[in-house]
Amino acid sequence: MNETLKMLLDYGIVFIIGGAFCAIAQLLIIKTKLTPARILVIFLIAGIILEGVGLFKYIVNFAGAGAKVPIIGFGAALAKGAIEYAKIYGIMGAFAGGLIVTAYGIGIAIVTSYIVTLIFNPKTKK
Amino acid sequence: MTKKKIDVKHQSKDEARNQRYNQYVNAVTPQTGTAKSLFHSFLVGGLICLIGEILFNLIRALFPAMSEIMAGHLMVMVLIVAAIFLTGLGIYDVMARKGGAGMFLPISGFANAMASASMEHKSEGLIMGTSVKLFSVVGPVLVNGIVWSSLAGLIRLLLP
């Protein structure tokens, strides 16, 4: 009973934190009229800075996928990789690390996009 | 000459009416629209993150030998593949109209931007259309991500 309650609480935190990031982005769109691409870049750089100063791991410990799934987590993963590889391989690692750890997602996104483009035709927008 | 005067008169009349209309629009629409879209993004974004967390726990339970980091990578990969297939079927864009930022801020929105850009330019050919336009939306994210994360790595090198 206690275990399931804790699990539900964890899922609740994931939902609220993940939703809050998206609500902040939506608020930025409405209030500042920034384009979605700019919002994505702002959140990405926020993630890089949070990881760079070492705060992001506390957010992930608290919110799990609620912090990893929004684009802020992608930025944090890039920065984490760059810093980790820089520690091991020096200057060369700083340039490669970010791409190495995010290559899973980027690689499969490119390949699947290509396959889907071959299979499906674009839907006409109504 | 007289015609111009009439035009000016009309213009000021129109402006006053436009102003009144804009005031009316501002008074009636934004609050409800803002609150509703904020709530929708919160709901949809939270739901996608929740799916990610459930998926992550499922992967951890199914493959106990897999490290936590690799399980995280697999979770992101599954979300990306699902989002791209939903984009291909035309479902993702329908949902994105309701979800707003809740649909594009998660990593699935990043995948959707890639797939829809490449599909949209399919008619221009696989090389000059799809392959060129694949990054037309997500390009800024990748460029800024690589530049600033490399910088973060280099700065960390300077620190003891």
PDB file of C-alpha atoms in Angstrom:
ATOM      1  CA  MET A   1       0.000   0.000   0.000  1.00  0.00           C
ATOM      2  CA  ASN A   2       2.744   2.407   1.011  1.00  0.00           C
ATOM      3  CA  GLU A   3       4.753   1.465  -2.072  1.00  0.00           C
ATOM      4  CA  THR A   4       1.915   2.133  -4.517  1.00  0.00           C
ATOM      5  CA  LEU A   5       1.200   5.456  -2.822  1.00  0.00           C
ATOM      6  CA  LYS A   6       4.822   6.500  -3.282  1.00  0.00           C
ATOM      7  CA  MET A   7       4.730   5.419  -6.938  1.00  0.00           C
ATOM      8  CA  LEU A   8       1.570   7.434  -7.562  1.00  0.00           C
ATOM      9  CA  LEU A   9       3.160  10.459  -5.887  1.00  0.00           C
ATOM     10  CA  ASP A  10       6.232  10.101  -8.117  1.00  0.00           C
ATOM     11  CA  TYR A  11       4.048   9.959 -11.228  1.00  0.00           C
ATOM     12  CA  GLY A  12       2.145  12.994  -9.977  1.00  0.00           C
ATOM     13  CA  ILE A  13       5.379  14.975  -9.605  1.00  0.00           C
ATOM     14  CA  VAL A  14       6.487  13.940 -13.126  1.00  0.00           C
ATOM     15  CA  PHE A  15       3.131  15.078 -14.513  1.00  0.00           C
ATOM     16  CA  ILE A  16       3.144  18.425 -12.691  1.00  0.00           C
ATOM     17  CA  ILE A  17       6.767  19.385 -13.424  1.00  0.00           C
ATOM     18  CA  GLY A  18       6.579  18.286 -17.082  1.00  0.00           C
ATOM     19  CA  GLY A  19       3.287  20.097 -17.490  1.00  0.00           C
ATOM     20  CA  ALA A  20       4.648  23.204 -15.782  1.00  0.00           C
ATOM     21  CA  PHE A  21       7.547  23.477 -18.258  1.00  0.00           C
ATOM     22  CA  CYS A  22       5.078  23.270 -21.154  1.00  0.00           C
ATOM     23  CA  ALA A  23       2.750  25.815 -19.536  1.00  0.00           C
ATOM     24  CA  ILE A  24       5.681  28.236 -19.110  1.00  0.00           C
ATOM     25  CA  ALA A  25       6.526  27.785 -22.803  1.00  0.00           C
ATOM     26  CA  GLN A  26       2.895  28.413 -23.753  1.00  0.00           C
ATOM     27  CA  LEU A  27       2.830  31.539 -21.578  1.00  0.00           C
ATOM     28  CA  LEU A  28       5.991  32.793 -23.333  1.00  0.00           C
ATOM     29  CA  ILE A  29       4.323  32.237 -26.721  1.00  0.00           C
ATOM     30  CA  ILE A  30       1.211  34.164 -25.695  1.00  0.00           C
ATOM     31  CA  LYS A  31       2.903  37.023 -23.845  1.00  0.00           C
ATOM     32  CA  THR A  32       6.015  37.628 -25.945  1.00  0.00           C
ATOM     33  CA  LYS A  33       4.850  36.429 -29.381  1.00  0.00           C
ATOM     34  CA  LEU A  34       8.122  34.490 -29.781  1.00  0.00           C
ATOM     35  CA  THR A  35       8.096  31.752 -32.437  1.00  0.00           C
ATOM     36  CA  PRO A  36       8.184  28.105 -31.263  1.00  0.00           C
ATOM     37  CA  ALA A  37      11.734  27.692 -32.648  1.00  0.00           C
ATOM     38  CA  ARG A  38      12.977  30.515 -30.410  1.00  0.00           C
ATOM     39  CA  ILE A  39      11.194  29.056 -27.396  1.00  0.00           C
ATOM     40  CA  LEU A  40      12.842  25.690 -28.079  1.00  0.00           C
ATOM     41  CA  VAL A  41      16.283  27.344 -28.238  1.00  0.00           C
ATOM     42  CA  ILE A  42      15.628  29.310 -25.018  1.00  0.00           C
ATOM     43  CA  PHE A  43      14.646  26.120 -23.144  1.00  0.00           C
ATOM     44  CA  LEU A  44      17.579  24.241 -24.668  1.00  0.00           C
ATOM     45  CA  ILE A  45      20.087  26.859 -23.483  1.00  0.00           C
ATOM     46  CA  ALA A  46      18.372  26.931 -20.084  1.00  0.00           C
ATOM     47  CA  GLY A  47      18.988  23.177 -19.876  1.00  0.00           C
ATOM     48  CA  ILE A  48      22.646  23.589 -20.870  1.00  0.00           C
ATOM     49  CA  ILE A  49      23.166  26.283 -18.219  1.00  0.00           C
ATOM     50  CA  LEU A  50      21.383  24.260 -15.509  1.00  0.00           C
ATOM     51  CA  GLU A  51      23.539  21.229 -16.298  1.00  0.00           C
ATOM     52  CA  GLY A  52      26.663  23.399 -16.584  1.00  0.00           C
ATOM     53  CA  VAL A  53      26.243  24.779 -13.068  1.00  0.00           C
ATOM     54  CA  GLY A  54      25.334  21.335 -11.754  1.00  0.00           C
ATOM     55  CA  LEU A  55      21.704  21.959 -10.788  1.00  0.00           C
ATOM     56  CA  PHE A  56      19.973  19.747 -13.333  1.00  0.00           C
ATOM     57  CA  LYS A  57      20.718  16.440 -11.611  1.00  0.00           C
ATOM     58  CA  TYR A  58      18.673  17.575  -8.616  1.00  0.00           C
ATOM     59  CA  ILE A  59      15.739  18.401 -10.901  1.00  0.00           C
ATOM     60  CA  VAL A  60      15.998  14.960 -12.553  1.00  0.00           C
ATOM     61  CA  ASN A  61      16.199  13.236  -9.163  1.00  0.00           C
ATOM     62  CA  PHE A  62      13.025  15.055  -8.195  1.00  0.00           C
ATOM     63  CA  ALA A  63      11.004  14.970 -11.416  1.00  0.00           C
ATOM     64  CA  GLY A  64      12.467  12.128 -13.525  1.00  0.00           C
ATOM     65  CA  ALA A  65      10.981  12.117 -17.014  1.00  0.00           C
ATOM     66  CA  GLY A  66       9.223  15.404 -16.220  1.00  0.00           C
ATOM     67  CA  ALA A  67      12.635  17.053 -16.632  1.00  0.00           C
ATOM     68  CA  LYS A  68      14.197  14.654 -19.166  1.00  0.00           C
ATOM     69  CA  VAL A  69      11.431  14.604 -21.788  1.00  0.00           C
ATOM     70  CA  PRO A  70      10.996  18.374 -22.395  1.00  0.00           C
ATOM     71  CA  ILE A  71      13.679  19.912 -24.631  1.00  0.00           C
ATOM     72  CA  ILE A  72      15.375  21.283 -21.484  1.00  0.00           C
ATOM     73  CA  GLY A  73      16.477  17.673 -20.833  1.00  0.00           C
ATOM     74  CA  PHE A  74      17.948  17.430 -24.331  1.00  0.00           C
ATOM     75  CA  GLY A  75      20.055  20.524 -23.619  1.00  0.00           C
ATOM     76  CA  ALA A  76      21.134  19.097 -20.274  1.00  0.00           C
ATOM     77  CA  ALA A  77      22.113  15.796 -21.922  1.00  0.00           C
ATOM     78  CA  LEU A  78      24.215  17.672 -24.507  1.00  0.00           C
ATOM     79  CA  ALA A  79      26.015  19.665 -21.811  1.00  0.00           C
ATOM     80  CA  LYS A  80      26.463  16.599 -19.591  1.00  0.00           C
ATOM     81  CA  GLY A  81      28.080  14.675 -22.457  1.00  0.00           C
ATOM     82  CA  ALA A  82      30.335  17.567 -23.428  1.00  0.00           C
ATOM     83  CA  ILE A  83      31.508  18.038 -19.825  1.00  0.00           C
ATOM     84  CA  GLU A  84      31.996  14.307 -19.192  1.00  0.00           C
ATOM     85  CA  TYR A  85      34.008  13.756 -22.365  1.00  0.00           C
ATOM     86  CA  ALA A  86      35.965  16.970 -21.813  1.00  0.00           C
ATOM     87  CA  LYS A  87      37.071  15.586 -18.461  1.00  0.00           C
ATOM     88  CA  ILE A  88      38.306  12.380 -20.122  1.00  0.00           C
ATOM     89  CA  TYR A  89      39.568  13.474 -23.555  1.00  0.00           C
ATOM     90  CA  GLY A  90      40.282  17.180 -23.024  1.00  0.00           C
ATOM     91  CA  ILE A  91      39.496  19.716 -25.761  1.00  0.00           C
ATOM     92  CA  MET A  92      38.609  17.032 -28.329  1.00  0.00           C
ATOM     93  CA  GLY A  93      36.071  15.555 -25.940  1.00  0.00           C
ATOM     94  CA  ALA A  94      34.369  18.921 -25.360  1.00  0.00           C
ATOM     95  CA  PHE A  95      33.413  19.085 -29.040  1.00  0.00           C
ATOM     96  CA  ALA A  96      32.347  15.456 -29.430  1.00  0.00           C
ATOM     97  CA  GLY A  97      30.751  14.634 -26.074  1.00  0.00           C
ATOM     98  CA  GLY A  98      27.416  16.383 -26.568  1.00  0.00           C
ATOM     99  CA  LEU A  99      26.768  14.655 -29.876  1.00  0.00           C
ATOM    100  CA  ILE A 100      27.962  11.257 -28.644  1.00  0.00           C
ATOM    101  CA  VAL A 101      25.427  11.039 -25.826  1.00  0.00           C
ATOM    102  CA  THR A 102      22.512  12.509 -27.816  1.00  0.00           C
ATOM    103  CA  ALA A 103      23.280  10.531 -30.978  1.00  0.00           C
ATOM    104  CA  TYR A 104      20.812   7.800 -29.946  1.00  0.00           C
ATOM    105  CA  GLY A 105      17.877  10.163 -30.246  1.00  0.00           C
ATOM    106  CA  ILE A 106      19.153  12.212 -33.190  1.00  0.00           C
ATOM    107  CA  GLY A 107      20.166   9.109 -35.146  1.00  0.00           C
ATOM    108  CA  ILE A 108      16.878   7.299 -34.752  1.00  0.00           C
ATOM    109  CA  ALA A 109      14.937  10.515 -35.432  1.00  0.00           C
ATOM    110  CA  ILE A 110      16.723  11.021 -38.772  1.00  0.00           C
ATOM    111  CA  VAL A 111      16.376   7.396 -39.883  1.00  0.00           C
ATOM    112  CA  THR A 112      12.727   7.059 -38.841  1.00  0.00           C
ATOM    113  CA  SER A 113      11.836  10.410 -40.410  1.00  0.00           C
ATOM    114  CA  TYR A 114      13.361   9.223 -43.677  1.00  0.00           C
ATOM    115  CA  ILE A 115      11.521   5.896 -43.574  1.00  0.00           C
ATOM    116  CA  VAL A 116       8.203   7.549 -42.677  1.00  0.00           C
ATOM    117  CA  THR A 117       8.697  10.035 -45.519  1.00  0.00           C
ATOM    118  CA  LEU A 118       9.146   7.111 -47.927  1.00  0.00           C
ATOM    119  CA  ILE A 119       6.020   5.323 -46.652  1.00  0.00           C
ATOM    120  CA  PHE A 120       3.512   8.122 -46.077  1.00  0.00           C
ATOM    121  CA  ASN A 121       2.413  11.070 -48.136  1.00  0.00           C
ATOM    122  CA  PRO A 122       1.825  14.393 -46.362  1.00  0.00           C
ATOM    123  CA  LYS A 123      -1.734  14.916 -45.209  1.00  0.00           C
ATOM    124  CA  THR A 124      -3.488  17.950 -46.603  1.00  0.00           C
ATOM    125  CA  LYS A 125      -4.016  20.536 -43.882  1.00  0.00           C
ATOM    126  CA  LYS A 126      -7.643  21.313 -43.222  1.00  0.00           C
TER     127      LYS A 126
ATOM    128  CA  MET B   1      -8.125  67.775 -53.168  1.00  0.00           C
ATOM    129  CA  THR B   2     -11.606  67.425 -51.752  1.00  0.00           C
ATOM    130  CA  LYS B   3     -11.465  63.728 -52.344  1.00  0.00           C
ATOM    131  CA  LYS B   4      -8.355  63.445 -50.203  1.00  0.00           C
ATOM    132  CA  LYS B   5     -10.037  65.304 -47.367  1.00  0.00           C
ATOM    133  CA  ILE B   6     -12.909  62.873 -47.465  1.00  0.00           C
ATOM    134  CA  ASP B   7     -10.447  59.986 -47.377  1.00  0.00           C
ATOM    135  CA  VAL B   8      -8.744  61.415 -44.313  1.00  0.00           C
ATOM    136  CA  LYS B   9     -12.097  61.875 -42.650  1.00  0.00           C
ATOM    137  CA  HIS B  10     -13.016  58.292 -43.443  1.00  0.00           C
ATOM    138  CA  GLN B  11      -9.657  57.091 -42.224  1.00  0.00           C
ATOM    139  CA  SER B  12      -9.980  58.708 -38.821  1.00  0.00           C
ATOM    140  CA  LYS B  13     -13.473  57.311 -38.547  1.00  0.00           C
ATOM    141  CA  ASP B  14     -12.176  53.863 -39.428  1.00  0.00           C
ATOM    142  CA  GLU B  15      -9.343  54.163 -36.944  1.00  0.00           C
ATOM    143  CA  ALA B  16     -11.699  55.099 -34.158  1.00  0.00           C
ATOM    144  CA  ARG B  17     -13.893  52.160 -35.044  1.00  0.00           C
ATOM    145  CA  ASN B  18     -10.891  49.816 -35.235  1.00  0.00           C
ATOM    146  CA  GLN B  19      -9.750  51.035 -31.861  1.00  0.00           C
ATOM    147  CA  ARG B  20     -13.143  50.412 -30.347  1.00  0.00           C
ATOM    148  CA  TYR B  21     -13.237  46.992 -31.988  1.00  0.00           C
ATOM    149  CA  ASN B  22      -9.762  46.118 -30.693  1.00  0.00           C
ATOM    150  CA  GLN B  23     -10.729  47.189 -27.199  1.00  0.00           C
ATOM    151  CA  TYR B  24     -13.779  45.002 -27.462  1.00  0.00           C
ATOM    152  CA  VAL B  25     -11.685  42.056 -28.690  1.00  0.00           C
ATOM    153  CA  ASN B  26      -9.131  42.549 -25.915  1.00  0.00           C
ATOM    154  CA  ALA B  27     -11.890  42.721 -23.339  1.00  0.00           C
ATOM    155  CA  VAL B  28     -13.632  39.586 -24.493  1.00  0.00           C
ATOM    156  CA  THR B  29     -11.155  36.988 -25.759  1.00  0.00           C
ATOM    157  CA  PRO B  30      -7.651  36.883 -24.216  1.00  0.00           C
ATOM    158  CA  GLN B  31      -8.246  35.869 -20.592  1.00  0.00           C
ATOM    159  CA  THR B  32     -10.291  32.788 -21.350  1.00  0.00           C
ATOM    160  CA  GLY B  33      -8.058  31.930 -24.340  1.00  0.00           C
ATOM    161  CA  THR B  34      -4.859  32.269 -22.316  1.00  0.00           C
ATOM    162  CA  ALA B  35      -6.100  30.251 -19.375  1.00  0.00           C
ATOM    163  CA  LYS B  36      -7.514  27.543 -21.615  1.00  0.00           C
ATOM    164  CA  SER B  37      -4.388  27.162 -23.760  1.00  0.00           C
ATOM    165  CA  LEU B  38      -2.161  27.203 -20.670  1.00  0.00           C
ATOM    166  CA  PHE B  39      -4.263  24.458 -19.130  1.00  0.00           C
ATOM    167  CA  HIS B  40      -4.201  22.432 -22.352  1.00  0.00           C
ATOM    168  CA  SER B  41      -0.405  22.688 -22.652  1.00  0.00           C
ATOM    169  CA  PHE B  42       0.008  21.764 -18.997  1.00  0.00           C
ATOM    170  CA  LEU B  43      -2.256  18.742 -19.393  1.00  0.00           C
ATOM    171  CA  VAL B  44      -0.783  17.480 -22.672  1.00  0.00           C
ATOM    172  CA  GLY B  45       2.838  18.180 -21.716  1.00  0.00           C
ATOM    173  CA  GLY B  46       2.413  16.527 -18.349  1.00  0.00           C
ATOM    174  CA  LEU B  47       0.787  13.519 -19.990  1.00  0.00           C
ATOM    175  CA  ILE B  48       3.682  13.030 -22.436  1.00  0.00           C
ATOM    176  CA  CYS B  49       6.193  13.226 -19.560  1.00  0.00           C
ATOM    177  CA  LEU B  50       4.074  10.755 -17.603  1.00  0.00           C
ATOM    178  CA  ILE B  51       4.094   8.348 -20.568  1.00  0.00           C
ATOM    179  CA  GLY B  52       7.891   8.753 -20.655  1.00  0.00           C
ATOM    180  CA  GLU B  53       8.219   7.923 -16.946  1.00  0.00           C
ATOM    181  CA  ILE B  54       5.935   4.872 -17.223  1.00  0.00           C
ATOM    182  CA  LEU B  55       7.887   3.725 -20.277  1.00  0.00           C
ATOM    183  CA  PHE B  56      11.146   4.196 -18.357  1.00  0.00           C
ATOM    184  CA  ASN B  57       9.919   2.097 -15.435  1.00  0.00           C
ATOM    185  CA  LEU B  58       8.630  -0.538 -17.863  1.00  0.00           C
ATOM    186  CA  ILE B  59      12.022  -0.734 -19.598  1.00  0.00           C
ATOM    187  CA  ARG B  60      13.757  -0.981 -16.218  1.00  0.00           C
ATOM    188  CA  ALA B  61      11.465  -3.873 -15.269  1.00  0.00           C
ATOM    189  CA  LEU B  62      11.772  -5.665 -18.634  1.00  0.00           C
ATOM    190  CA  PHE B  63      15.572  -5.341 -18.973  1.00  0.00           C
ATOM    191  CA  PRO B  64      17.063  -5.435 -15.482  1.00  0.00           C
ATOM    192  CA  ALA B  65      20.569  -5.807 -16.930  1.00  0.00           C
ATOM    193  CA  MET B  66      20.326  -2.486 -18.759  1.00  0.00           C
ATOM    194  CA  SER B  67      21.963   0.493 -17.030  1.00  0.00           C
ATOM    195  CA  GLU B  68      19.819   3.437 -16.001  1.00  0.00           C
ATOM    196  CA  ILE B  69      21.476   5.706 -18.569  1.00  0.00           C
ATOM    197  CA  MET B  70      20.821   3.292 -21.440  1.00  0.00           C
ATOM    198  CA  ALA B  71      17.223   2.824 -20.265  1.00  0.00           C
ATOM    199  CA  GLY B  72      16.838   6.621 -20.434  1.00  0.00           C
ATOM    200  CA  HIS B  73      18.188   6.614 -23.994  1.00  0.00           C
ATOM    201  CA  LEU B  74      15.796   3.812 -24.982  1.00  0.00           C
ATOM    202  CA  MET B  75      12.843   5.682 -23.456  1.00  0.00           C
ATOM    203  CA  VAL B  76      13.662   8.785 -25.534  1.00  0.00           C
ATOM    204  CA  MET B  77      14.113   6.646 -28.675  1.00  0.00           C
ATOM    205  CA  VAL B  78      10.696   4.989 -28.232  1.00  0.00           C
ATOM    206  CA  LEU B  79       9.022   8.381 -27.743  1.00  0.00           C
ATOM    207  CA  ILE B  80      10.729   9.701 -30.898  1.00  0.00           C
ATOM    208  CA  VAL B  81       9.724   6.728 -33.048  1.00  0.00           C
ATOM    209  CA  ALA B  82       6.130   6.889 -31.770  1.00  0.00           C
ATOM    210  CA  ALA B  83       5.924  10.626 -32.457  1.00  0.00           C
ATOM    211  CA  ILE B  84       7.315  10.248 -35.983  1.00  0.00           C
ATOM    212  CA  PHE B  85       4.871   7.467 -36.898  1.00  0.00           C
ATOM    213  CA  LEU B  86       1.984   9.515 -35.478  1.00  0.00           C
ATOM    214  CA  THR B  87       3.244  12.404 -37.627  1.00  0.00           C
ATOM    215  CA  GLY B  88       3.265  10.162 -40.690  1.00  0.00           C
ATOM    216  CA  LEU B  89      -0.316   9.116 -40.021  1.00  0.00           C
ATOM    217  CA  GLY B  90      -1.276  12.797 -39.604  1.00  0.00           C
ATOM    218  CA  ILE B  91      -2.425  12.286 -36.009  1.00  0.00           C
ATOM    219  CA  TYR B  92       0.304  14.281 -34.251  1.00  0.00           C
ATOM    220  CA  ASP B  93      -0.468  17.549 -36.022  1.00  0.00           C
ATOM    221  CA  VAL B  94      -4.153  17.275 -35.158  1.00  0.00           C
ATOM    222  CA  MET B  95      -3.225  16.823 -31.481  1.00  0.00           C
ATOM    223  CA  ALA B  96      -0.631  19.635 -31.687  1.00  0.00           C
ATOM    224  CA  ARG B  97      -3.371  22.137 -32.550  1.00  0.00           C
ATOM    225  CA  LYS B  98      -4.962  21.511 -29.142  1.00  0.00           C
ATOM    226  CA  GLY B  99      -1.862  20.897 -27.082  1.00  0.00           C
ATOM    227  CA  GLY B 100       0.189  23.934 -28.113  1.00  0.00           C
ATOM    228  CA  ALA B 101       3.505  24.053 -26.276  1.00  0.00           C
ATOM    229  CA  GLY B 102       2.618  20.775 -24.563  1.00  0.00           C
ATOM    230  CA  MET B 103       3.073  19.058 -27.901  1.00  0.00           C
ATOM    231  CA  PHE B 104       6.260  20.742 -29.140  1.00  0.00           C
ATOM    232  CA  LEU B 105       8.345  21.226 -25.997  1.00  0.00           C
ATOM    233  CA  PRO B 106       8.759  17.492 -25.213  1.00  0.00           C
ATOM    234  CA  ILE B 107      11.271  15.548 -27.301  1.00  0.00           C
ATOM    235  CA  SER B 108       8.361  14.125 -29.320  1.00  0.00           C
ATOM    236  CA  GLY B 109       7.728  17.633 -30.693  1.00  0.00           C
ATOM    237  CA  PHE B 110      11.348  17.794 -31.830  1.00  0.00           C
ATOM    238  CA  ALA B 111      10.824  14.518 -33.719  1.00  0.00           C
ATOM    239  CA  ASN B 112       7.520  15.748 -35.129  1.00  0.00           C
ATOM    240  CA  ALA B 113       9.179  18.920 -36.463  1.00  0.00           C
ATOM    241  CA  MET B 114      11.791  16.803 -38.242  1.00  0.00           C
ATOM    242  CA  ALA B 115       9.342  14.325 -39.763  1.00  0.00           C
ATOM    243  CA  SER B 116       6.780  16.889 -40.880  1.00  0.00           C
ATOM    244  CA  ALA B 117       9.464  19.056 -42.520  1.00  0.00           C
ATOM    245  CA  SER B 118      10.883  16.086 -44.415  1.00  0.00           C
ATOM    246  CA  MET B 119       7.427  14.854 -45.478  1.00  0.00           C
ATOM    247  CA  GLU B 120       6.284  18.279 -46.588  1.00  0.00           C
ATOM    248  CA  HIS B 121       9.174  18.600 -49.031  1.00  0.00           C
ATOM    249  CA  LYS B 122       8.982  15.031 -50.356  1.00  0.00           C
ATOM    250  CA  SER B 123       7.653  16.303 -53.698  1.00  0.00           C
ATOM    251  CA  GLU B 124      10.946  18.156 -54.306  1.00  0.00           C
ATOM    252  CA  GLY B 125      12.804  14.848 -54.258  1.00  0.00           C
ATOM    253  CA  LEU B 126      14.565  12.776 -51.643  1.00  0.00           C
ATOM    254  CA  ILE B 127      17.883  14.609 -51.940  1.00  0.00           C
ATOM    255  CA  MET B 128      16.933  18.235 -52.580  1.00  0.00           C
ATOM    256  CA  GLY B 129      13.614  18.068 -50.720  1.00  0.00           C
ATOM    257  CA  THR B 130      13.599  15.620 -47.824  1.00  0.00           C
ATOM    258  CA  SER B 131      17.312  15.533 -47.044  1.00  0.00           C
ATOM    259  CA  VAL B 132      17.759  19.301 -47.241  1.00  0.00           C
ATOM    260  CA  LYS B 133      14.619  20.314 -45.355  1.00  0.00           C
ATOM    261  CA  LEU B 134      14.873  17.650 -42.631  1.00  0.00           C
ATOM    262  CA  PHE B 135      16.655  20.172 -40.399  1.00  0.00           C
ATOM    263  CA  SER B 136      14.805  23.300 -41.477  1.00  0.00           C
ATOM    264  CA  VAL B 137      12.890  23.500 -38.170  1.00  0.00           C
ATOM    265  CA  VAL B 138      15.166  21.670 -35.724  1.00  0.00           C
ATOM    266  CA  GLY B 139      18.388  23.112 -37.183  1.00  0.00           C
ATOM    267  CA  PRO B 140      18.478  26.036 -34.707  1.00  0.00           C
ATOM    268  CA  VAL B 141      18.087  23.608 -31.812  1.00  0.00           C
ATOM    269  CA  LEU B 142      20.951  21.396 -32.971  1.00  0.00           C
ATOM    270  CA  VAL B 143      23.266  24.291 -33.871  1.00  0.00           C
ATOM    271  CA  ASN B 144      22.713  26.154 -30.604  1.00  0.00           C
ATOM    272  CA  GLY B 145      22.817  22.931 -28.626  1.00  0.00           C
ATOM    273  CA  ILE B 146      26.175  21.907 -30.061  1.00  0.00           C
ATOM    274  CA  VAL B 147      27.723  25.385 -29.842  1.00  0.00           C
ATOM    275  CA  TRP B 148      26.681  26.109 -26.257  1.00  0.00           C
ATOM    276  CA  SER B 149      27.285  22.599 -24.928  1.00  0.00           C
ATOM    277  CA  SER B 150      30.784  22.567 -26.443  1.00  0.00           C
ATOM    278  CA  LEU B 151      31.359  25.897 -24.751  1.00  0.00           C
ATOM    279  CA  ALA B 152      30.147  24.391 -21.461  1.00  0.00           C
ATOM    280  CA  GLY B 153      32.648  21.533 -21.893  1.00  0.00           C
ATOM    281  CA  LEU B 154      35.488  23.944 -22.675  1.00  0.00           C
ATOM    282  CA  ILE B 155      34.654  26.169 -19.699  1.00  0.00           C
ATOM    283  CA  ARG B 156      34.656  23.106 -17.451  1.00  0.00           C
ATOM    284  CA  LEU B 157      38.160  22.309 -18.708  1.00  0.00           C
ATOM    285  CA  LEU B 158      39.385  25.701 -17.514  1.00  0.00           C
ATOM    286  CA  LEU B 159      38.034  25.078 -14.034  1.00  0.00           C
ATOM    287  CA  PRO B 160      40.155  22.931 -11.709  1.00  0.00           C
TER     288      PRO B 160
END
